[in-house]
Coordinates of C-alpha atoms and ligand atoms in Angstrom, one line a residue:
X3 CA 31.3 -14.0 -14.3
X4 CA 30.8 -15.7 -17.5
X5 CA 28.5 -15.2 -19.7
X6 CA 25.0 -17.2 -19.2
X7 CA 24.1 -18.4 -22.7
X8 CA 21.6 -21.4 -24.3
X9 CA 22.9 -23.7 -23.9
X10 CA 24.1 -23.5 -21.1
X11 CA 28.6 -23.8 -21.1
X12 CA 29.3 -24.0 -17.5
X13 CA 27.1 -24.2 -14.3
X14 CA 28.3 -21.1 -12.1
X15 CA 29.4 -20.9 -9.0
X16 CA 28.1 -17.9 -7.2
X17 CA 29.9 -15.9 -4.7
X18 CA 29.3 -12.6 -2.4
X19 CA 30.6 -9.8 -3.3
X20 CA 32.0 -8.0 -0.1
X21 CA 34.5 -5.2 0.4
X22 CA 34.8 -4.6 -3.2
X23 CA 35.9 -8.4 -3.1
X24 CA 34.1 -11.9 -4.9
X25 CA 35.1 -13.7 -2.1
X26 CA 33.6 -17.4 -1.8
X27 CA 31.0 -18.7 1.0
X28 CA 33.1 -21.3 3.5
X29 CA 29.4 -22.5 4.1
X30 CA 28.4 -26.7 2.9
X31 CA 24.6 -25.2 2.5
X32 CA 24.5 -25.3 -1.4
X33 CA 21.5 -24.2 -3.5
X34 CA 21.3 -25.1 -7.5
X35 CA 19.6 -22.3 -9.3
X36 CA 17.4 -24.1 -11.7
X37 CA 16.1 -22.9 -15.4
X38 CA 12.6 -23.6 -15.0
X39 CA 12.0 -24.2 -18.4
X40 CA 14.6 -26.3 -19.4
X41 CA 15.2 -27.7 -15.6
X42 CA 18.7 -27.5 -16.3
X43 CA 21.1 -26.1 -13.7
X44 CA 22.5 -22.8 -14.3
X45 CA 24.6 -22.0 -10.7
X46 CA 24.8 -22.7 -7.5
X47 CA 24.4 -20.7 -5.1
X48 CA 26.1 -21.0 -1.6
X49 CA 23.7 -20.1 2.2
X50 CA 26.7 -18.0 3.6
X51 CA 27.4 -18.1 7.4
X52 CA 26.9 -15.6 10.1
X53 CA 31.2 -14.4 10.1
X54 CA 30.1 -13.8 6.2
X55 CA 27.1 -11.4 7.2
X56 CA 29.7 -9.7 9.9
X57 CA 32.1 -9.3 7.6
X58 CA 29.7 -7.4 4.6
X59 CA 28.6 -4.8 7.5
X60 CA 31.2 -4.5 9.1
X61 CA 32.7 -3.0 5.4
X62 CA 29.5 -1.4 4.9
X63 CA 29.9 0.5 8.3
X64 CA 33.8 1.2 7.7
X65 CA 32.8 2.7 4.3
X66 CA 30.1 4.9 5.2
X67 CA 32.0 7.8 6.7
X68 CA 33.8 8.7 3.6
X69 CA 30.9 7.4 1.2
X70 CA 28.7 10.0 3.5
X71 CA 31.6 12.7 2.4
X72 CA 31.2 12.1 -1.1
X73 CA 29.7 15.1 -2.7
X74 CA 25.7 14.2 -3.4
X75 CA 27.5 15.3 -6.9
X76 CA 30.1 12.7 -7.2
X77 CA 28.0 9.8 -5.5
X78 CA 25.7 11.1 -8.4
X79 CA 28.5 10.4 -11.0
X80 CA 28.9 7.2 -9.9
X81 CA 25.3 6.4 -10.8
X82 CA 25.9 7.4 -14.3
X83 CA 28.7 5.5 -15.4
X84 CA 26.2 2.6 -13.5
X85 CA 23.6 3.5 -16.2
X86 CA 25.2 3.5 -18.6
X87 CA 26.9 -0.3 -18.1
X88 CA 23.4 -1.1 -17.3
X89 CA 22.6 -0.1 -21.2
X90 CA 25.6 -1.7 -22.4
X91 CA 24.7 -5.1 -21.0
X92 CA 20.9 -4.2 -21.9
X93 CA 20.5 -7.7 -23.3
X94 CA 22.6 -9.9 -21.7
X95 CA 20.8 -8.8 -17.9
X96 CA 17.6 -9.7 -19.6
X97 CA 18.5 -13.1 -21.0
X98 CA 19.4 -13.7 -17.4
X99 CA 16.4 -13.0 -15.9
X100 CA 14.8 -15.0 -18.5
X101 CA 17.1 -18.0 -17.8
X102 CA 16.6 -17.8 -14.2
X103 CA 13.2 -16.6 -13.5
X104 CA 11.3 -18.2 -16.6
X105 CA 9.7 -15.1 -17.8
X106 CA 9.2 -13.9 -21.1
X107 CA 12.4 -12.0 -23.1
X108 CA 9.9 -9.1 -23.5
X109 CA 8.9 -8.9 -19.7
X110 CA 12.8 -9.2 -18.4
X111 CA 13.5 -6.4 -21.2
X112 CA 10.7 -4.2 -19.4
X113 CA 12.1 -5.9 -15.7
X114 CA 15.6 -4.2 -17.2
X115 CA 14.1 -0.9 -18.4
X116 CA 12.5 0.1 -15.2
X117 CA 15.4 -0.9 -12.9
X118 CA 17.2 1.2 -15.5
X119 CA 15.0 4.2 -14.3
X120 CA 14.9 3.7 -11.0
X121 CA 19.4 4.9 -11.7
X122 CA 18.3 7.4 -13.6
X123 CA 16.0 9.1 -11.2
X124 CA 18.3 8.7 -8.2
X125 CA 20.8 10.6 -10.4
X126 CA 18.6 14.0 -9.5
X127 CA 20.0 13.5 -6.0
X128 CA 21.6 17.1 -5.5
X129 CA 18.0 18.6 -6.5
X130 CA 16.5 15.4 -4.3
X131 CA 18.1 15.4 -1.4
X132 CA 17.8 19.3 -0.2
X133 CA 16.6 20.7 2.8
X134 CA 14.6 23.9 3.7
X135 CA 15.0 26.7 5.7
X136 CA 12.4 29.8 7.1
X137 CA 14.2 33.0 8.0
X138 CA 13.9 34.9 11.3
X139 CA 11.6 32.2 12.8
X140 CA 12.0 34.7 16.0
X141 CA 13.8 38.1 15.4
X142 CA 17.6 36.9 14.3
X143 CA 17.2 33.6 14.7
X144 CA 16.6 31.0 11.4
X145 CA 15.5 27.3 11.0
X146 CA 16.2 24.9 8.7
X147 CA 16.0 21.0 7.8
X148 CA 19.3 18.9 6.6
X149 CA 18.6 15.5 5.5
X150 CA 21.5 13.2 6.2
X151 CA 22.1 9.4 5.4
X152 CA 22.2 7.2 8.3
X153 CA 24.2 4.3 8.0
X154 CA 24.1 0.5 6.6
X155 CA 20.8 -0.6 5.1
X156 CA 19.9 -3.9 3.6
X157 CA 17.3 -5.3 1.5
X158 CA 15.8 -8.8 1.4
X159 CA 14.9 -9.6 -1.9
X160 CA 11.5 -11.9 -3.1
X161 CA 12.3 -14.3 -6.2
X162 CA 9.3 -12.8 -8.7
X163 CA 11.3 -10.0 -10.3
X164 CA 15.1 -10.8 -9.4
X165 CA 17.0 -7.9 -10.9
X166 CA 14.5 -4.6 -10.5
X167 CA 12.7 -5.2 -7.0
X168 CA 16.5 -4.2 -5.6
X169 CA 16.9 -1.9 -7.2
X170 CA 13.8 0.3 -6.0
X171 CA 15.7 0.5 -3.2
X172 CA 19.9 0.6 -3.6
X173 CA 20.3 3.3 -6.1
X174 CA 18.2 6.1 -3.5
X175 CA 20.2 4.4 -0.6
X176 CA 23.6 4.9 -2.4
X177 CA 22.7 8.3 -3.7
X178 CA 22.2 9.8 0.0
X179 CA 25.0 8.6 1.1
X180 CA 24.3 5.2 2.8
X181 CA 26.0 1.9 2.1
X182 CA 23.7 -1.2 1.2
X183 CA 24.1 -5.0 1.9
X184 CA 21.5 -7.3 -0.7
X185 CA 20.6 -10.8 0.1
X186 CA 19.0 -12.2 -3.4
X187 CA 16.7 -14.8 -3.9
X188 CA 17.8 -18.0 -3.3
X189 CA 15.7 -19.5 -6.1
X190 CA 17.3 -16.6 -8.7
X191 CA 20.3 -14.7 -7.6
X192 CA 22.7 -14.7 -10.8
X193 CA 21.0 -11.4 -12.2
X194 CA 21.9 -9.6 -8.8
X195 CA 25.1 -10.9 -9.1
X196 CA 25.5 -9.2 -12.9
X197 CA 24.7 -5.9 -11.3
X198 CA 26.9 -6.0 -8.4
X199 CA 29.5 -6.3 -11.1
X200 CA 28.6 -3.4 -13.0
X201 CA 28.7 -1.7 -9.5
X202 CA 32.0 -2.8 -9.0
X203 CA 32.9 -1.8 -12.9
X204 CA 31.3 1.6 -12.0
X205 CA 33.9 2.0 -9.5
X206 CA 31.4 2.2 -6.9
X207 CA 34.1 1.9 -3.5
X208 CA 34.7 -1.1 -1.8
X209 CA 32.1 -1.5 0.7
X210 CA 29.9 0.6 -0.6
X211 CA 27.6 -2.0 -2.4
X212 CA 27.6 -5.8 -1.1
X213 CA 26.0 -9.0 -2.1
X214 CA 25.2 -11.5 0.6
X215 CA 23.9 -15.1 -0.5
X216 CA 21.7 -17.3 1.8
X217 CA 17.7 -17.7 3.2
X218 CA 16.2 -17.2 6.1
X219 CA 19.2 -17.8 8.2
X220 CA 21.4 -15.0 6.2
X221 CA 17.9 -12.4 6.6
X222 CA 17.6 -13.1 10.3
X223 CA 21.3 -12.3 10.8
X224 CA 20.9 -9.2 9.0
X225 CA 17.8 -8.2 10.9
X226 CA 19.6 -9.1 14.0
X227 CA 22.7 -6.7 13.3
X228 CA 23.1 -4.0 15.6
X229 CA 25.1 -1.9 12.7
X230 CA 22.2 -2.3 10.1
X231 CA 20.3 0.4 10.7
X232 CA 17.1 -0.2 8.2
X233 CA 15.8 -2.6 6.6
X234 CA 14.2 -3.2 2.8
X235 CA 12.0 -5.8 2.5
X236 CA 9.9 -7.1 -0.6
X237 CA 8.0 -10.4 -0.5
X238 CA 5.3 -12.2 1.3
X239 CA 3.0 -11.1 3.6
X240 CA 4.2 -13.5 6.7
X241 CA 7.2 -13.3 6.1
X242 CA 6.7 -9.6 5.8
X243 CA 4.8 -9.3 9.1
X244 CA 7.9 -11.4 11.4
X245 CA 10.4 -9.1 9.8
X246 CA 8.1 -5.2 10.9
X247 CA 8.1 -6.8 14.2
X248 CA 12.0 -7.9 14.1
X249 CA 12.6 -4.4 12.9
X250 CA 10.4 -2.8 15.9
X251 CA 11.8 -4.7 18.7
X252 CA 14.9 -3.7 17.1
X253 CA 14.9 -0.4 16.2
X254 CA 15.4 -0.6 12.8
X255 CA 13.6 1.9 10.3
X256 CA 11.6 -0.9 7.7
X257 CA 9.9 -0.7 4.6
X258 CA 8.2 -4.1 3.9
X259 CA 6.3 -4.6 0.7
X260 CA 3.9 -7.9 1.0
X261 CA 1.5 -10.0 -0.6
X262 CA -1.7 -9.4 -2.6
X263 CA -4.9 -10.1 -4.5
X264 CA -5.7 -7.7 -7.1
X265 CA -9.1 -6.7 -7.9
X266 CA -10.0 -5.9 -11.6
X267 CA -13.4 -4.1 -12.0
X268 CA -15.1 -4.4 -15.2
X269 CA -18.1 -2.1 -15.9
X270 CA -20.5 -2.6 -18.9
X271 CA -19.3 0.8 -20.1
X272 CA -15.5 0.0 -20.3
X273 CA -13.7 -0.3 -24.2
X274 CA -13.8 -4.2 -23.9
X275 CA -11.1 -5.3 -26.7
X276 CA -8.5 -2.8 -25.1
X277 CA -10.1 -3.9 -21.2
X278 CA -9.2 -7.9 -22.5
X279 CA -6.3 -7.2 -23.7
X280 CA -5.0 -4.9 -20.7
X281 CA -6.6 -8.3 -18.5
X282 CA -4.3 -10.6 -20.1
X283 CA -1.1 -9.3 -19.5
X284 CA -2.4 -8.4 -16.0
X285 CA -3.8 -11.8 -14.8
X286 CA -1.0 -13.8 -17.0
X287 CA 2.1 -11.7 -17.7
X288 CA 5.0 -12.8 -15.6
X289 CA 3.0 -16.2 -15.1
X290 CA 0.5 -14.2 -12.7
X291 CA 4.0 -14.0 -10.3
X292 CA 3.5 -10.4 -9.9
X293 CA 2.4 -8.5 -6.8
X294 CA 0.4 -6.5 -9.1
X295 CA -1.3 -9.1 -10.7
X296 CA -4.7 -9.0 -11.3
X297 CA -6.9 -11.9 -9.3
X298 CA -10.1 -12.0 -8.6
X299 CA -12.1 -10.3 -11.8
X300 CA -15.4 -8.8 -10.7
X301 CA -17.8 -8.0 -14.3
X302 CA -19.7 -5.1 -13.0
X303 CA -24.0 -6.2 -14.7
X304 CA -26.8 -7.2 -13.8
X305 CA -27.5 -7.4 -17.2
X306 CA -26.9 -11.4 -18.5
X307 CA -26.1 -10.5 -21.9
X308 CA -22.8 -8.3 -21.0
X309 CA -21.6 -10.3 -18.4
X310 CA -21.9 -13.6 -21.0
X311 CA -19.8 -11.5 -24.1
X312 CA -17.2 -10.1 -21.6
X313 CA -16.6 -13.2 -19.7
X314 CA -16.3 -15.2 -23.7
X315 CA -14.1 -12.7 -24.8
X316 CA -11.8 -12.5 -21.8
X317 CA -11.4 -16.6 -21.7
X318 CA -11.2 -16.7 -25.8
X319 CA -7.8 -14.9 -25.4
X320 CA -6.7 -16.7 -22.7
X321 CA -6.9 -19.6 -24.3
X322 CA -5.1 -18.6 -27.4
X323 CA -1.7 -16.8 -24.9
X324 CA 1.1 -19.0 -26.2
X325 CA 3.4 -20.8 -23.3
X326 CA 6.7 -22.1 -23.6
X327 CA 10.4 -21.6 -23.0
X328 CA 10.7 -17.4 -22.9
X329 CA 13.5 -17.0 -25.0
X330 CA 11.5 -17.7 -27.8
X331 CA 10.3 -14.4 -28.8
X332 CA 7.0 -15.6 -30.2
X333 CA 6.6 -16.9 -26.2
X334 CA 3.7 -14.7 -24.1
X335 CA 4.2 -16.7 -21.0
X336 CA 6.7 -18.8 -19.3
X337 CA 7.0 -21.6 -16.7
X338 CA 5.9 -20.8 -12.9
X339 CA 9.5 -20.3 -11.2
X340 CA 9.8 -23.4 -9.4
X341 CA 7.9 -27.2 -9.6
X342 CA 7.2 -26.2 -6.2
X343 CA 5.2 -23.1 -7.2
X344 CA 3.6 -25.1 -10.0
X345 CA 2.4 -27.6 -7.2
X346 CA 1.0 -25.2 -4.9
X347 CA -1.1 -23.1 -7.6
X348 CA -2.7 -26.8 -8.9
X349 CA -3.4 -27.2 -5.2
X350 CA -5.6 -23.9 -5.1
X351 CA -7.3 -25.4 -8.2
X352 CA -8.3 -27.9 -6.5
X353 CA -9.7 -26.1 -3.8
X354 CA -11.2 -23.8 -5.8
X355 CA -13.0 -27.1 -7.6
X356 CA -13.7 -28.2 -4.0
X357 CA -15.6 -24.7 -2.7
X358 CA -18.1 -25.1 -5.3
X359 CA -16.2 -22.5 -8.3
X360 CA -16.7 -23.6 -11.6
X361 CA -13.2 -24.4 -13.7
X362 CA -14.1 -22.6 -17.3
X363 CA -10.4 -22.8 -18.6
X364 CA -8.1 -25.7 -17.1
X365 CA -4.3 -25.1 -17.5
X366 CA -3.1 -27.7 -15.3
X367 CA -2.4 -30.0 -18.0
X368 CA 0.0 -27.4 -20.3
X369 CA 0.2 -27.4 -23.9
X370 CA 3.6 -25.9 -24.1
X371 CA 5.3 -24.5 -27.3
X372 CA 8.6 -26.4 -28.4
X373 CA 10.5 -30.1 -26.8
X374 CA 10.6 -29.0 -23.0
X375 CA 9.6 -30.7 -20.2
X376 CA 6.3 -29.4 -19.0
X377 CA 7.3 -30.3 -15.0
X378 CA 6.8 -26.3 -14.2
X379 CA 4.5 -25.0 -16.8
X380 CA 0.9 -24.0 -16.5
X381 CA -1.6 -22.5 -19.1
X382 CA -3.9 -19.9 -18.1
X383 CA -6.3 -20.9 -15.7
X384 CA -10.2 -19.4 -15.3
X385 CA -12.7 -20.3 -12.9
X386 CA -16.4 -18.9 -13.0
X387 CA -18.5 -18.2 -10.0
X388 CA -16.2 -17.3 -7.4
X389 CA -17.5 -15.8 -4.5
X390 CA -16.2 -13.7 -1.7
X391 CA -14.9 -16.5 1.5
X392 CA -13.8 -18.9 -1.2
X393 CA -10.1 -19.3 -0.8
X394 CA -9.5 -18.4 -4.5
X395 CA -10.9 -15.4 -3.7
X396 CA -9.3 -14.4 -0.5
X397 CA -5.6 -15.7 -0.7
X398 CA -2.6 -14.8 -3.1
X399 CA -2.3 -17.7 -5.6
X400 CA 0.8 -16.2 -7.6
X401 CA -0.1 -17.8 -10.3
X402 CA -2.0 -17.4 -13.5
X403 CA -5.4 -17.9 -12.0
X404 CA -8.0 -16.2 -12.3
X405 CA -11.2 -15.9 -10.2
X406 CA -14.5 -14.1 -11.8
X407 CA -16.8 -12.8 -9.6
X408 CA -20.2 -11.0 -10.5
X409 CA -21.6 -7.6 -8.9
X410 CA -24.7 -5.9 -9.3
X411 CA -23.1 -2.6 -9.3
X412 CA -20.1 -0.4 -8.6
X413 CA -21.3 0.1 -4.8
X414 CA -21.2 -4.0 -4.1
X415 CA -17.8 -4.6 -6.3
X416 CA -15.9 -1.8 -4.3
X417 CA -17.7 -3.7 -1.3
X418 CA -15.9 -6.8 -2.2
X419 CA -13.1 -5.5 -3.3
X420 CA -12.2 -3.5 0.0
X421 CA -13.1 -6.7 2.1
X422 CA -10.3 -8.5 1.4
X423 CA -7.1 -8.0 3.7
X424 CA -4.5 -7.3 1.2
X425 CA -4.4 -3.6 -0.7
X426 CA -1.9 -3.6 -3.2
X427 CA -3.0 -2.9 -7.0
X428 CA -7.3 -2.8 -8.1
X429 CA -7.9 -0.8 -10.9
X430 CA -11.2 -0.2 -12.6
X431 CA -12.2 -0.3 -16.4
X432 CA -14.4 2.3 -17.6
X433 CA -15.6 5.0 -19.7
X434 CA -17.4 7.0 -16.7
X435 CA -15.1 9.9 -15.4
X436 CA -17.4 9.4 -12.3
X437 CA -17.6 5.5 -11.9
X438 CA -13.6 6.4 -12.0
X439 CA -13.5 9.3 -9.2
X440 CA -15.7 6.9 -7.1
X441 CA -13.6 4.2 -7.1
X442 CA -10.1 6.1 -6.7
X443 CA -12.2 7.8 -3.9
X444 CA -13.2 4.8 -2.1
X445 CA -11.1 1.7 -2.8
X446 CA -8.5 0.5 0.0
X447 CA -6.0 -0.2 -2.2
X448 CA -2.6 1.5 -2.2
X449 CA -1.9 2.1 -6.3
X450 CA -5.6 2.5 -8.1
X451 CA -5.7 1.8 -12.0
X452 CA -8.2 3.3 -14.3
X453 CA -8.2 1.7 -17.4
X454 CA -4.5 0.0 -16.7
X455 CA -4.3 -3.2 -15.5
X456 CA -0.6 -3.6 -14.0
X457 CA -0.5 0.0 -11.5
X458 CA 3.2 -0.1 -11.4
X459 CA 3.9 3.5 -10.4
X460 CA 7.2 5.0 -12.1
X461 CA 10.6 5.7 -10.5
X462 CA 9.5 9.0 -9.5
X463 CA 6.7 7.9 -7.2
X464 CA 6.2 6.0 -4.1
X465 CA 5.4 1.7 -5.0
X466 CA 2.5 2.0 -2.6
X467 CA 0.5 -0.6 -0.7
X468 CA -2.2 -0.6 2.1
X469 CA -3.6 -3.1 5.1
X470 CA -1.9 -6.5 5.1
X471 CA 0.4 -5.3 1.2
X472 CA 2.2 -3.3 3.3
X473 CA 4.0 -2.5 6.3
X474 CA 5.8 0.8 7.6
X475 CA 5.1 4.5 6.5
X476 CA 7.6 5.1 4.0
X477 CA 7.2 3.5 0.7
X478 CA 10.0 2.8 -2.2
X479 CA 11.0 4.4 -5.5
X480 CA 10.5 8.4 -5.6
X481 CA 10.6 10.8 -2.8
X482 CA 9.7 8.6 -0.4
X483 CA 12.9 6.5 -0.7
X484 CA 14.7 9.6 0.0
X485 CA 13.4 9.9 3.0
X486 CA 13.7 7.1 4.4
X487 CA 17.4 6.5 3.8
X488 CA 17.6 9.7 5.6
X489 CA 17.2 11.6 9.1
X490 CA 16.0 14.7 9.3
X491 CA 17.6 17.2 11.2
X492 CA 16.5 20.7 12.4
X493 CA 19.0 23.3 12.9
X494 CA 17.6 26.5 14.7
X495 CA 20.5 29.3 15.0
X496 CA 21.3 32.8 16.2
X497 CA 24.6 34.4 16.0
X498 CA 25.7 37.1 18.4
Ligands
NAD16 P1 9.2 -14.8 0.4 O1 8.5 -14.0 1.5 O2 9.1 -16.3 0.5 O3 10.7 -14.4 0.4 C1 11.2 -13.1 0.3 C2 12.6 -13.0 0.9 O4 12.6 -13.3 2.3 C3 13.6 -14.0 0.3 O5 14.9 -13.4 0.1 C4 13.7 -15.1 1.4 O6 14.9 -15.8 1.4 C5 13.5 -14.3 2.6 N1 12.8 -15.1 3.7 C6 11.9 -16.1 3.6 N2 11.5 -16.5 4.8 C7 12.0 -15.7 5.7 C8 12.0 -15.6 7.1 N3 11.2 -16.4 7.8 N4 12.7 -14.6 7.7 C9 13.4 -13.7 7.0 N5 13.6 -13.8 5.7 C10 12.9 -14.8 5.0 O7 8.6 -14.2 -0.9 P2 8.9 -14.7 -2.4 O8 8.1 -15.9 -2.6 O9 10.3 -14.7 -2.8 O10 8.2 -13.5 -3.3 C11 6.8 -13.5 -3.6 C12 6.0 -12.6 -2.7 O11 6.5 -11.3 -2.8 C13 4.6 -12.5 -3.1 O12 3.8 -12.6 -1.9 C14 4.4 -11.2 -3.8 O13 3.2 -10.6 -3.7 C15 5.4 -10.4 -3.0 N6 5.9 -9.2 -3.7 C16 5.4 -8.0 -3.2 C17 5.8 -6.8 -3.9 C18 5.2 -5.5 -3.4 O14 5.8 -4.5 -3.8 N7 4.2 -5.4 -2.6 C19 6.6 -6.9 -5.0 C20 7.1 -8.1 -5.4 C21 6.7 -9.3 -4.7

């Protein structure tokens, strides 16, 4: 593929990457990938047909026998050499995700570094992926536990975070043994595309690793497979809920990561400049596109006087975050993704406006940074006085929003806070080792934050999520990835 640079050279034409093959889609359903900040074209990007689904697992299932053989050693090896192109094209998958998604150069650098990781810690597979064993569970006889891979697994990819949310998934899949199918974004696919040919580069076999470009149309053929035999799925909660039930009347083992609404609780004895300054990157980093995005923010006083100075000091630096095009380095927030998203964040403005919430700090009109057009930016947005059945309090926005709500104390804003149906990412601010204990003790919310604002958990440990975030048992990243790309199997023996 050729290299995506400002300005833009060519407009690419995507194509799946099957068998160890680009081959290109037969299919008259094109997509153009748009640069949401300059609204320029950068691709297109073809809805392949069902043969084209067929034909990626049916090389999937061909290769799995002998990827299955590999040595957890070599597939290993394999990995590496994949790191290590993934360092040497450090900057150019960022620039990408930059180009494509609209984020900051600094946030697809981080997007870069932890999918980075995610390689890295599947390389431990040998030490990961063992069994155990008790001796003489009856006189002569021993029992142990072999974890094989399965088969073909695919994941279904959501637009917010184009080249890492994959990769919570592949690099465990490959590194037991499976083969993987990805269907991309539509809306950002050209960063998955730049991995799969690393993957290829890495030597990875044919089959192995494939790229499948569509919607809805290429997900529901994949869920429909009878040869896929489980499914990864990150993005919103409907969508998340019709795929657990495709995968259940199917069969088909399913880790679906969903929607969410963040709570950030503020108590009066939290370390306010580092608690604003962790808010902003939570509530407006990645243009509040993040599944770990702070929401609703609930200032813990029943004291006037703290509330006031927190609630200043939090909208004083929103209003000073810089927006514009995030190549520019100087940028601290980009575009929403699409003009589409833009529309439907100003329409929860306006219901927020129409429930009664008071609009504090009004980014509809954007004051964007450099000669752009401002068709998909936004500036931060605050309202004041949100309360708990207001639809800016209970739905996922996406969008940098945010709702402040008021609590009497850390009993009523865990109340609130475990009300709402999603459970993805609260995290409290405080200086109170107990306040802190209480919270993690209490709150439904599958990663807690004390004193961190985004509670992205590393490589090495499960991406939670609870109640309507999150659906299956089995989570991503860490040792939970491992086993879910893997049965179990018990041997018992006794030799005469
Ligand atoms: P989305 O649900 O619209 O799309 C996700 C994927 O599903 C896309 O590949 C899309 O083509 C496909 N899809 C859409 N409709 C489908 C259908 N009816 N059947 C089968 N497949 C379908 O999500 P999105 O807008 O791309 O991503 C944003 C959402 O993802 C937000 O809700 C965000 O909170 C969530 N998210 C969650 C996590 C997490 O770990 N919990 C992480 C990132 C994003």
């Amino acid at each position: 593929m050729a290299l995506l640079e400002e300005p833009i050279k060519e407009i690419l034409k995507l194509r799946n990457y099957i068998n160890g093959e680009w081959v290109e889609s037969e299919s008259e359903q094109i997509l153009d990938v748009v640069n949401p900040a300059t609204q320029k074209t950068l691709a297109k990007v073809t809805m392949s047909t069902k043969d084209e689904v067929n034909a990626a697992v049916e090389a999937a299932r061909e290769a799995f026998p002998e990827w299955r053989q590999t040595t957890p050693l070599a597939r290993a090896r394999y990995l590496f050499r994949l790191k290590e192109l993934m360092e040497d094209n450090f900057e150019q998958l960022s620039r990408v995700q930059t180009m494509e998604h609209g984020k900051t150069i600094d946030e697809s650098r981080g997007e870069t570094r932890r999918g980075i990781e995610m390689v890295e810690v599947a390389t431990g597979i040998p030490s990961l992926m063992m069994g155990y064993n008790l001796e003489d569970i009856a006189t002569g006889i021993d029992e142990y536990v072999i974890y094989q891979p399965i088969g073909v697994f695919c994941h279904i990819a959501p637009f917010n975070f184009p080249f890492m949310v994959p990769l919570w998934f592949s690099p465990f899949a490959l590194a037991t043994g499976n083969t993987f199918i990805v269907k991309p974004s539509p809306r950002d696919p050209i960063s998955q595309v730049k991995l799969a040919e690393l993957m290829d580069e890495a030597g990875i076999p044919p089959g192995v690793y494939n790229i499948v470009h569509g919607g809805v149309d290429v997900s529901t053929n994949l869920l429909e497979h009878p040869d896929i035999k489980g499914v990864t799925f990150v993005g919103s909660t409907p969508v998340g809920k019709v795929i657990y039930r495709k995968c259940g009347e199917t069969g088909k083992r399913v880790i679906a990561q969903c929607g969410a609404k963040n709570f950030m609780i503020v108590m009066p004895d939290c370390d306010q400049e580092r608690t604003v300054a962790a808010l902003m990157t939570s509530f407006f980093g990645n243009t509040g596109q993040r599944c770990l995005s702070g929401a609703n923010l609930v200032i813990v006083s029943e004291d006037d006087a703290f509330y006031k100075k927190f609630l200043d000091a939090f909208v004083g630096a929103a209003s000073k975050i810089k927006v514009g095009y995030g190549l520019d380095e100087s940028i601290q927030m980009g575009p929403m993704q699409t003009v589409d998203s833009k529309k439907s964040v100003i329409g929860y403005i306006e219901c927020g406006i129409r429930e009664g919430a008071k609009l504090i700090l009004d980014g509809r009109k954007p004051n964007v940074v450099g000669d752009y057009p401002d068709t998909a930016f936004l500036n931060p947005t605050v309202f004041e006085g949100v309360t708990p059945g207001m639809t800016i309090c209970e739905e996922e926005i996406f969008g940098p929003v945010a709702s402040v709500l008021r609590a009497k104390d850390l009993d009523e804003a865990i109340e609130i806070c475990n009300a709402n149906s999603y459970g993805n990412g609260d995290a409290i601010f405080t200086s109170s080792g107990k306040a802190a204990r209480e919270f993690q003790y209490r709150v439904e919310s599958g990663n807690v934050g004390i004193n961190i604002g985004i509670v992205a958990p590393m490589a090495f440990f499960p991406f939670s999520g609870m109640k309507d975030s999150f659906f299956g048992v089995l989570h991503g990243q860490g040792r939970d990835a491992i086993r879910f790309f893997t049965e179990s199997k018990v041997v018992i023996q006794r030799w005469f």
